[in-house]
Amino acid sequence: MTFKEFLKEYNLKLDSRQQKAAEQTEGAVLVLAVPGSGKTTVLVTRLGYMIKCKGINPENILTVTYTKAATGDMGERFYSFFAGSIPMPVFRTINSLCVSVIKLYERLKGTTAFDLVTDDKITGLIIRDGYKKYMKDFPTEGDIKDIRTAISYVKNMMLKEDDFTDDDIGVKGFKKIYKYYNDKLREKRLMDYDDQMVYAHTILVKYPRILKFFSNKFKYICVDEAQDTSKIQHRIIKLLTAENGNIFMVGDEDQSIYGFRAAYPEALVNFEKEYKNAKVLLMEKNYRSSQEIVKVADGVIQKNKDRHPKNMQAVSKNKGKVNFIKTAGSAAQYIELLKTAKNHKGETAVLFRNNESAIPLVNLLEKEKIPFSYRQTDGAFFSNRVVTDILNIIKFAQNPSDTELFMQIYYKINSILKLSRAAAEGACDEASATGRTIPRVLCANPLYRRGKDTAIFANVIKNVNTRKPGQFIAEVYNALGYGEYMENMHYPAQKINILISVATQEKTMRDFLLRMIALEDIVRNRQYNGTDFILSTVHSSKGLEYETVYLMDIQDGILPSVNMFDDPKLYEEERRLFYVAMTRAKKELNIFDLNQSGRASFTLEAAGDLKGKGETVTKNMPKVYDRINHRQFGAGTVIAADGDFITVSFDGGRTRKFSFKVLREKGLLMMNKSAKNGQ
């Protein structure tokens, strides 16, 4: 049976590029498939063709998928194509394959490997204990999540302890916690899922007999979503295919957005160097999105340098719409989305960078009783240090005699209090002994007074119930110096903005505190219910499509999160994330531009007018009257420049002096066009 006869028998319709890819059954082949190009159809068709027409034993064909869910979906798709008339090949995750390698090793050596720890609570407790030991503090839910992700990253990237620093990973105290974590696992004779891959890779390298067994068993290996595969996974696959040379990868480095989980798109970029006589095939036709969406998205991704050259082409005759929505800030964005939710027609998705971005919108939708679905919610925002600090300050303001709360918050606002721990404890002791509030003790006792700063603290705390909730949080950030603390700790200002957005919807502080409790319950327990107004992170939307898409928070400092000059590699991943978000839309794409001054970098790229209209900060020192955008303080004008230092007058009224070198190193500064002569 010829390939064309095979397609006809099973009523499979493929374009010429898809056919060429599906016919490749031997050797090393990489298929680079743009969004909406039908890669799964090609992969499944090829598998059926290999078994039916080429007579290849299905047990000799292994298709590796990223998740168990993807494995199940692939099996279902295969059955739907061939209705049981063709025996099914092997679909497995890489971890499942590694388990088989370890079990064979155990049988041959008569030994037992460490047990797999499947309960996140166990690893979470180990991480918590390590954090407490080295950071002298209790970790939040977000801290544990970040450390867990970092551990997986290090193992998947095959890094040794000497290969990285805490700054490289971006988690304070990580190296010590990482060692503690691994030592405790070994003590308990446990390994995590990433250890399975490390162990299996070591076995395959050290024991040629075991490697040969699996090479003979799986003579043909296919890899789905190859751009999401990690470095160690690619190494395992390379070992298994070295003898037969039959490797078929389907993916797209332009859609690699899991760098934080050690996705390794470099393997695709370097495919021809890695595999002998390799072929790289392109599937450039997009069957999903309208012409305008494809044009804009392709124009953006073309700016990346680390990629194979390719051009996405729209098959659809529908011209479609791409709209750029400029708003005055986040609050206006949420109001516009609320209107959209009330009046939308058909399937509409709101996509965002981080789950926390949607919290003010969830708040508004719930208040208005508008139905919505939320994919893969994450409640870590509510246990974040910034959030708990602000709530603790509010609670202290309502009960200013609470010594325990004061000891938790005083050093967070110590830029105005200027208290040593001993002095803070002394003030608490005096308050307990005299029955006075702590602010009164601080103002009355010369030992604790620091001029007007102590009075400012007392005044802000005293007025908690006379201020609107959003106004009070802003005062904590500005007047009490919490913003300075956040800057010193390199905490982004977004969480404060979200808190203020929620707070402005409430009349009293009590209402706000109760609303925060209710919102946490809503966010943590919200289930995807099929409603056609959908909230999702960009990462959770990968592989999905929607009639209409709204992209939130397209703002320098959020998306993109970094400066193109400070971290070009990460900036390219940020651009890939933006590209994936855009290509979820079928007919209409709406992009919110939140930059307070000028237009956001990615909005400019999408609009095709980046040059000369608000580029990211250059290597040159800003000049007086230049407009800048600080990731925490927002937009402002440079009013003085002296050596390495610039003084900025921010639009909100604050004036601050910075080291330009530090701003660049931390990726905190974006440049806009000059403000001279009224520009």
XYZ file of C-alpha atoms in Angstrom, residues 60-645:
586
model
C 9.454 -1.263 18.520
C 8.011 2.248 18.196
C 8.157 4.495 21.260
C 6.477 7.897 21.302
C 7.614 10.076 24.173
C 5.211 12.691 25.492
C 5.704 15.394 28.117
C 2.889 14.422 30.513
C 0.658 11.450 31.349
C -2.308 13.443 30.060
C -0.565 13.952 26.712
C 0.159 10.224 26.556
C -3.528 9.463 27.016
C -4.556 12.090 24.466
C -2.123 10.709 21.900
C -3.477 7.179 22.380
C -7.042 8.424 21.989
C -6.123 10.331 18.846
C -4.449 7.243 17.363
C -7.559 5.146 18.045
C -9.861 7.805 16.574
C -7.819 7.776 13.348
C -7.651 4.012 12.881
C -10.537 2.646 15.001
C -8.561 -0.348 16.223
C -7.638 -1.582 12.742
C -3.954 -0.820 13.380
C -2.254 -2.072 16.572
C -1.208 0.755 18.835
C 2.471 1.663 19.301
C 3.970 2.512 22.687
C 3.121 5.909 24.218
C 5.061 6.788 27.370
C 6.432 9.688 29.339
C 10.184 9.989 29.698
C 9.828 9.283 33.432
C 7.978 6.045 32.705
C 10.794 4.992 30.396
C 13.344 5.799 33.095
C 11.455 3.595 35.553
C 11.857 0.686 33.130
C 15.601 1.357 32.882
C 15.955 1.368 36.673
C 13.902 -1.814 37.117
C 16.016 -3.714 34.564
C 19.151 -2.543 36.361
C 17.714 -3.797 39.664
C 16.985 -7.242 38.185
C 20.407 -7.608 36.581
C 22.339 -6.374 39.605
C 20.163 -7.939 42.275
C 19.892 -4.625 44.052
C 17.096 -2.246 44.980
C 17.038 1.419 44.035
C 15.783 4.134 46.299
C 12.012 4.420 46.600
C 10.229 7.069 44.551
C 8.642 9.783 46.698
C 5.253 10.563 45.169
C 3.800 12.669 47.979
C 4.582 16.378 47.571
C 3.960 16.825 51.286
C 7.101 14.811 52.079
C 9.377 16.841 49.785
C 7.621 20.022 50.906
C 8.445 19.278 54.547
C 12.103 18.680 53.687
C 12.248 21.994 51.803
C 10.517 23.758 54.695
C 12.972 22.368 57.241
C 15.935 23.354 55.061
C 14.530 26.844 54.607
C 14.006 27.276 58.354
C 17.535 26.039 59.050
C 19.346 28.358 56.654
C 17.000 31.328 56.231
C 15.935 31.498 59.902
C 12.349 32.002 58.811
C 9.235 30.064 57.839
C 8.789 29.648 54.068
C 5.592 30.717 52.370
C 3.718 28.562 49.907
C 5.352 30.590 47.134
C 8.840 30.066 48.612
C 8.382 26.278 48.630
C 7.025 26.363 45.083
C 9.987 28.438 43.848
C 12.524 26.151 45.553
C 10.837 23.019 44.221
C 10.941 24.473 40.689
C 14.608 25.436 41.118
C 15.535 21.932 42.320
C 13.901 20.416 39.245
C 15.636 22.958 37.004
C 19.107 22.156 38.361
C 18.644 18.397 37.963
C 17.118 18.646 34.497
C 19.904 20.948 33.327
C 22.465 18.455 34.717
C 24.144 21.160 36.825
C 26.681 20.321 39.496
C 26.795 22.309 42.727
C 29.850 24.233 41.505
C 28.066 25.216 38.290
C 25.674 27.767 39.786
C 25.176 30.376 42.487
C 22.062 31.529 44.328
C 21.960 34.574 42.043
C 22.062 32.336 38.946
C 19.013 30.441 40.186
C 17.271 33.522 41.582
C 16.440 31.987 44.972
C 18.174 33.259 48.109
C 19.923 30.502 50.083
C 19.158 27.933 47.392
C 22.517 26.083 47.296
C 22.388 25.228 50.986
C 18.719 24.239 50.834
C 19.384 22.157 47.698
C 22.168 20.212 49.418
C 20.033 19.749 52.521
C 17.161 18.449 50.366
C 19.293 15.903 48.527
C 21.045 14.752 51.722
C 17.706 14.153 53.445
C 16.371 12.184 50.472
C 19.445 9.966 50.508
C 19.137 9.462 54.274
C 15.577 8.230 53.777
C 16.549 6.171 50.674
C 14.172 8.233 48.545
C 14.404 9.826 45.133
C 12.135 12.344 43.417
C 10.906 12.242 39.824
C 13.921 14.186 38.559
C 16.283 11.820 40.349
C 14.713 9.005 38.322
C 16.026 10.609 35.142
C 19.449 11.329 36.648
C 19.700 7.715 37.829
C 18.488 6.237 34.527
C 20.927 8.405 32.548
C 23.818 7.212 34.733
C 22.782 3.574 34.202
C 22.578 3.954 30.421
C 26.032 5.555 30.321
C 27.736 3.033 32.627
C 26.085 -0.187 31.464
C 26.201 -0.744 27.666
C 24.252 -4.012 28.066
C 21.229 -2.158 29.437
C 21.530 0.576 26.816
C 21.639 -2.044 24.053
C 18.518 -3.750 25.447
C 16.445 -0.573 25.174
C 17.997 0.420 21.835
C 16.894 -2.950 20.405
C 13.490 -2.729 22.071
C 12.708 0.768 20.785
C 14.274 0.979 17.331
C 12.144 3.987 16.449
C 11.658 6.876 18.875
C 9.298 9.813 18.362
C 9.274 12.910 20.565
C 6.198 15.118 20.804
C 6.498 18.776 21.936
C 10.256 18.476 21.642
C 10.768 22.146 22.556
C 9.562 21.378 26.105
C 12.029 18.539 26.614
C 14.813 19.164 29.126
C 18.552 18.768 28.638
C 18.792 15.453 30.512
C 15.768 14.105 28.607
C 17.434 14.973 25.305
C 20.617 13.237 26.499
C 18.679 10.056 27.355
C 16.971 10.097 23.956
C 20.317 10.642 22.212
C 21.787 7.601 23.995
C 18.833 5.387 23.041
C 18.898 6.380 19.364
C 22.672 6.333 18.859
C 22.737 2.782 17.430
C 19.707 2.829 15.126
C 19.664 6.548 14.333
C 15.867 6.636 14.053
C 14.667 9.728 15.876
C 11.609 11.750 14.860
C 11.080 14.993 16.780
C 8.096 17.293 16.400
C 8.202 20.716 17.978
C 8.984 24.381 17.517
C 11.693 26.318 19.344
C 9.525 29.424 18.848
C 7.007 27.896 21.267
C 9.493 26.990 23.996
C 8.172 28.811 27.084
C 9.173 26.527 29.926
C 12.740 27.690 30.482
C 12.047 27.940 34.215
C 11.356 24.176 34.110
C 14.586 23.530 32.157
C 13.075 23.237 28.676
C 16.020 23.037 26.285
C 15.178 24.520 22.854
C 18.898 24.555 22.025
C 18.528 20.849 21.198
C 16.226 21.779 18.322
C 18.390 24.651 17.123
C 21.451 22.342 17.099
C 19.633 19.224 15.826
C 21.660 18.965 12.620
C 24.909 19.085 14.605
C 23.722 16.487 17.123
C 22.426 13.846 14.701
C 24.183 12.384 11.666
C 22.539 13.036 8.269
C 19.691 14.861 10.000
C 16.760 16.376 8.111
C 14.882 19.477 9.225
C 11.391 19.857 7.737
C 9.125 22.877 8.069
C 5.362 22.978 8.526
C 4.646 26.699 8.160
C 0.921 26.760 7.411
C -1.280 27.917 10.270
C -4.808 26.478 10.035
C -6.004 28.164 13.249
C -5.660 31.922 13.138
C -6.856 34.667 10.812
C -4.535 36.440 8.384
C -3.954 39.551 10.503
C -3.171 37.566 13.668
C -0.689 35.355 11.794
C 0.955 38.401 10.204
C 1.400 40.206 13.527
C 2.560 37.115 15.467
C 5.055 36.080 12.793
C 6.440 39.612 12.631
C 7.133 39.489 16.369
C 8.831 36.075 16.487
C 11.044 36.917 13.505
C 12.946 39.239 15.846
C 14.338 36.241 17.794
C 17.824 35.154 16.732
C 18.068 31.698 18.385
C 15.790 29.859 15.932
C 15.519 28.117 12.593
C 14.402 30.554 9.873
C 10.748 29.981 9.015
C 7.695 32.044 8.086
C 4.228 31.279 9.407
C 1.512 31.530 6.762
C -2.233 31.841 7.292
C -4.491 29.380 5.493
C -7.684 31.082 6.673
C -9.406 33.518 4.281
C -10.681 35.445 7.308
C -8.736 38.706 7.689
C -9.538 38.874 11.421
C -8.779 41.655 13.889
C -5.815 42.714 16.020
C -6.670 45.526 18.432
C -4.291 47.425 20.715
C -6.069 48.778 23.797
C -4.213 51.560 25.599
C -5.430 52.026 29.201
C -4.411 54.394 31.965
C -3.470 51.480 34.224
C -4.531 48.146 35.626
C -7.827 49.404 37.078
C -9.020 50.599 33.667
C -7.958 47.283 32.161
C -10.107 45.324 34.648
C -13.123 47.546 33.970
C -12.794 46.983 30.219
C -12.558 43.223 30.755
C -15.614 43.315 33.013
C -17.562 44.977 30.191
C -16.257 42.315 27.811
C -17.370 39.523 30.141
C -20.890 40.992 30.257
C -21.221 41.422 26.498
C -18.958 38.807 24.896
C -20.211 36.562 22.122
C -18.724 33.133 21.647
C -15.642 31.614 23.234
C -13.466 34.328 24.761
C -10.223 33.842 26.696
C -8.357 36.324 28.879
C -4.683 35.339 29.073
C -2.116 36.656 31.526
C 1.471 36.112 32.604
C 0.873 35.237 36.274
C -2.176 33.844 38.054
C -2.148 36.757 40.473
C -2.795 39.199 37.608
C -6.360 37.893 37.349
C -7.293 38.315 41.036
C -8.801 41.836 40.713
C -10.733 40.657 37.654
C -11.978 37.555 39.506
C -13.087 39.903 42.280
C -15.125 42.040 39.880
C -16.641 39.058 38.055
C -17.730 37.466 41.334
C -19.245 40.700 42.598
C -21.242 41.059 39.385
C -22.143 37.345 39.426
C -20.799 36.863 35.895
C -20.001 33.200 35.103
C -16.442 32.368 34.105
C -14.019 29.447 33.955
C -10.508 29.497 35.407
C -7.874 27.052 34.160
C -5.366 25.779 36.751
C -5.797 28.343 39.510
C -2.984 29.077 41.935
C -3.575 30.616 45.370
C 0.094 31.250 46.204
C -0.529 35.021 46.006
C -2.412 34.954 49.292
C 0.514 33.475 51.218
C 3.111 35.701 49.545
C 5.322 37.704 51.912
C 4.260 41.078 50.507
C 0.581 40.224 50.882
C 0.953 38.828 54.400
C 3.071 41.857 55.404
C 0.420 44.333 54.256
C -2.355 42.373 55.952
C -0.291 42.169 59.155
C 0.294 45.934 59.105
C -3.455 46.487 58.683
C -4.198 44.106 61.552
C -1.629 45.829 63.733
C -3.148 49.215 62.925
C -6.479 47.864 64.140
C -4.860 46.491 67.304
C -1.750 48.648 67.973
C -1.026 46.906 71.271
C -0.287 43.549 69.604
C 3.387 43.000 70.387
C 3.678 39.817 68.324
C 2.420 41.545 65.185
C 4.694 44.519 65.776
C 7.762 42.278 65.976
C 6.748 40.740 62.650
C 6.391 44.065 60.862
C 8.725 46.613 62.444
C 11.820 45.740 60.366
C 9.731 45.882 57.170
C 9.153 49.603 57.771
C 12.415 50.264 59.585
C 13.515 52.872 57.056
C 11.351 55.308 59.065
C 11.348 53.671 62.528
C 15.119 53.025 62.645
C 14.782 50.586 65.549
C 17.186 47.846 66.540
C 15.628 44.534 67.527
C 16.508 45.260 71.154
C 14.751 48.642 70.917
C 11.685 47.072 69.270
C 11.493 44.478 72.040
C 11.945 47.226 74.649
C 9.031 49.206 73.193
C 6.862 46.067 73.305
C 7.790 45.449 76.942
C 6.976 49.051 77.873
C 3.643 48.897 76.052
C 2.700 45.688 77.867
C 3.721 47.129 81.252
C 1.962 50.508 80.860
C -1.079 49.482 78.854
C -0.216 52.033 76.158
C -0.270 51.282 72.462
C 3.098 50.674 70.833
C 2.875 53.823 68.614
C 2.254 55.942 71.747
C 5.273 54.392 73.483
C 7.452 55.078 70.426
C 6.372 58.729 70.313
C 6.583 59.347 74.086
C 9.921 57.715 74.916
C 13.005 59.619 73.666
C 14.835 56.279 73.372
C 12.625 55.358 70.431
C 11.849 58.737 68.856
C 13.469 59.523 65.545
C 12.039 62.968 64.884
C 9.046 63.216 62.600
C 9.473 59.680 61.237
C 8.075 58.061 64.388
C 5.212 60.543 64.338
C 4.466 59.615 60.709
C 4.231 55.963 61.721
C 1.899 56.753 64.615
C -0.273 59.004 62.444
C -0.687 56.444 59.641
C -1.522 53.666 62.111
C -3.988 55.908 63.999
C -5.876 56.789 60.825
C -6.417 53.210 59.566
C -10.191 53.374 59.991
C -10.541 56.850 58.508
C -8.772 55.886 55.281
C -10.200 53.971 52.388
C -8.502 50.547 52.141
C -6.669 51.324 48.887
C -5.510 54.694 50.247
C -4.175 53.082 53.430
C -2.163 50.462 51.500
C -0.666 53.234 49.354
C 0.333 55.090 52.551
C 1.978 51.948 53.932
C 3.932 51.631 50.681
C 4.963 55.294 50.455
C 4.792 56.997 53.848
C 5.769 54.011 56.005
C 8.656 53.036 53.755
C 7.416 49.573 52.827
C 8.132 50.402 49.180
C 11.774 50.995 50.089
C 11.871 47.629 51.855
C 10.431 45.958 48.727
C 13.028 47.659 46.573
C 15.852 46.477 48.829
C 14.472 42.920 48.750
C 13.932 43.089 44.963
C 10.222 42.365 45.344
C 8.210 43.520 42.295
C 5.540 46.144 42.894
C 2.833 44.172 41.073
C 1.505 42.532 44.255
C 0.956 45.928 45.869
C -0.898 47.071 42.751
C -3.127 43.991 42.896
C -3.888 44.563 46.580
C -4.779 48.190 45.894
C -6.995 47.134 42.956
C -8.953 44.775 45.228
C -8.992 47.269 48.112
C -10.446 50.089 46.007
C -13.572 47.968 45.498
C -14.257 47.920 49.251
C -15.644 50.713 51.445
C -14.115 49.772 54.800
C -11.004 48.002 56.025
C -13.138 45.266 57.554
C -14.818 44.712 54.176
C -11.406 44.456 52.521
C -10.065 41.891 54.999
C -13.201 39.771 54.678
C -13.031 40.057 50.895
C -9.448 38.801 50.873
C -10.532 35.684 52.792
C -13.406 35.092 50.365
C -11.202 35.685 47.314
C -8.616 33.182 48.484
C -11.316 30.543 48.796
C -12.697 31.417 45.346
C -9.299 31.318 43.635
C -8.056 28.137 45.310
C -11.250 26.181 44.737
C -12.477 27.475 41.386
C -12.913 24.658 38.898
C -12.856 24.804 35.126
C -16.558 24.503 34.302
C -16.785 24.916 30.556
C -18.135 28.474 30.623
C -17.140 30.275 27.429
C -15.529 33.231 29.228
C -12.179 31.752 30.262
C -9.310 32.992 32.428
C -5.929 31.340 31.978
C -2.204 31.898 32.216
C -0.414 31.800 28.880
C 1.416 28.654 29.991
C -1.847 26.844 30.777
C -3.297 27.842 27.408
C -0.507 26.244 25.374
C -1.930 23.816 22.842
C -5.396 25.400 23.101
C -7.267 27.852 20.872
C -10.064 30.380 21.309
C -12.258 32.441 18.983
C -11.336 35.680 20.752
C -8.337 36.382 22.995
C -7.521 39.288 25.322
C -3.912 39.628 26.497
C -3.561 41.352 29.878
C -0.628 43.212 31.402
C 1.481 43.761 28.304
C 3.787 46.079 30.177
C 7.540 46.442 30.499
C 8.430 44.726 33.751
C 5.599 42.181 33.506
C 5.651 40.994 29.889
C 8.469 41.342 29.047
C 9.777 40.905 32.571
C 13.365 41.772 31.591
C 15.325 44.246 29.550
C 16.548 43.005 26.146
C 20.083 44.303 26.761
C 20.455 42.955 30.287
C 19.373 39.390 29.503
C 18.969 38.770 25.740
C 18.359 35.028 26.158
C 15.538 35.470 28.678
C 14.131 38.339 26.622
C 13.810 35.961 23.675
C 11.882 33.494 25.861
C 9.622 36.361 26.936
C 9.007 37.107 23.273
C 8.188 33.423 22.671
C 5.655 33.608 25.510
C 4.042 36.629 23.856
C 4.036 34.765 20.526
C 2.355 31.694 22.030
C -0.258 33.938 23.652
C -1.063 35.691 20.366
C -1.387 32.437 18.426
C -4.109 31.095 20.728
C -6.545 33.450 18.954
C -8.513 32.287 15.922
C -10.460 35.383 14.804
C -9.798 38.308 17.131
C -6.795 39.328 19.233
C -6.945 42.210 21.724
C -3.760 43.409 23.428
C -3.872 45.633 26.521
C -0.961 48.067 26.655
C -0.408 49.190 30.259
C 2.822 51.146 29.916
C 2.384 54.364 31.786
C 4.587 56.281 29.394
C 4.952 55.504 25.728
C 4.006 52.032 24.526
C 5.127 48.672 25.873
C 8.057 47.048 24.057
C 6.029 44.062 22.823
C 3.107 46.254 21.750
C 5.513 48.252 19.662
C 6.901 45.068 18.142
C 3.436 43.771 17.368
C 2.419 47.078 15.838
C 5.530 46.981 13.693
C 6.895 50.360 14.784
C 9.455 49.602 17.453
C 12.224 51.614 15.881
C 12.501 55.050 17.392
C 9.272 54.858 19.415
C 10.071 53.694 22.901
C 12.842 51.187 22.657
C 14.150 49.332 25.660
C 16.910 51.110 27.568
C 20.212 51.398 25.694
C 23.669 51.062 27.120
C 24.035 54.852 27.177
C 23.430 56.931 30.300
C 20.013 58.662 30.308
C 20.065 62.435 29.803
C 18.204 65.111 31.679
C 14.550 65.229 30.566
C 14.647 61.686 29.263
C 11.539 59.709 30.119
C 12.088 56.380 31.909
C 9.924 53.619 33.318
C 10.982 52.000 36.604
C 9.647 48.483 37.239
C 8.475 49.448 40.720
C 7.906 53.201 40.715
C 6.433 53.575 37.246
C 7.014 56.401 34.764
C 9.087 59.490 35.448
C 11.419 62.140 34.054
C 15.183 62.360 34.641
C 15.790 65.737 36.329
C 19.499 65.329 37.103
C 22.413 63.161 35.944
C 25.744 63.107 37.759
C 28.303 60.411 36.939
C 26.657 57.044 37.534
C 23.692 58.582 39.357
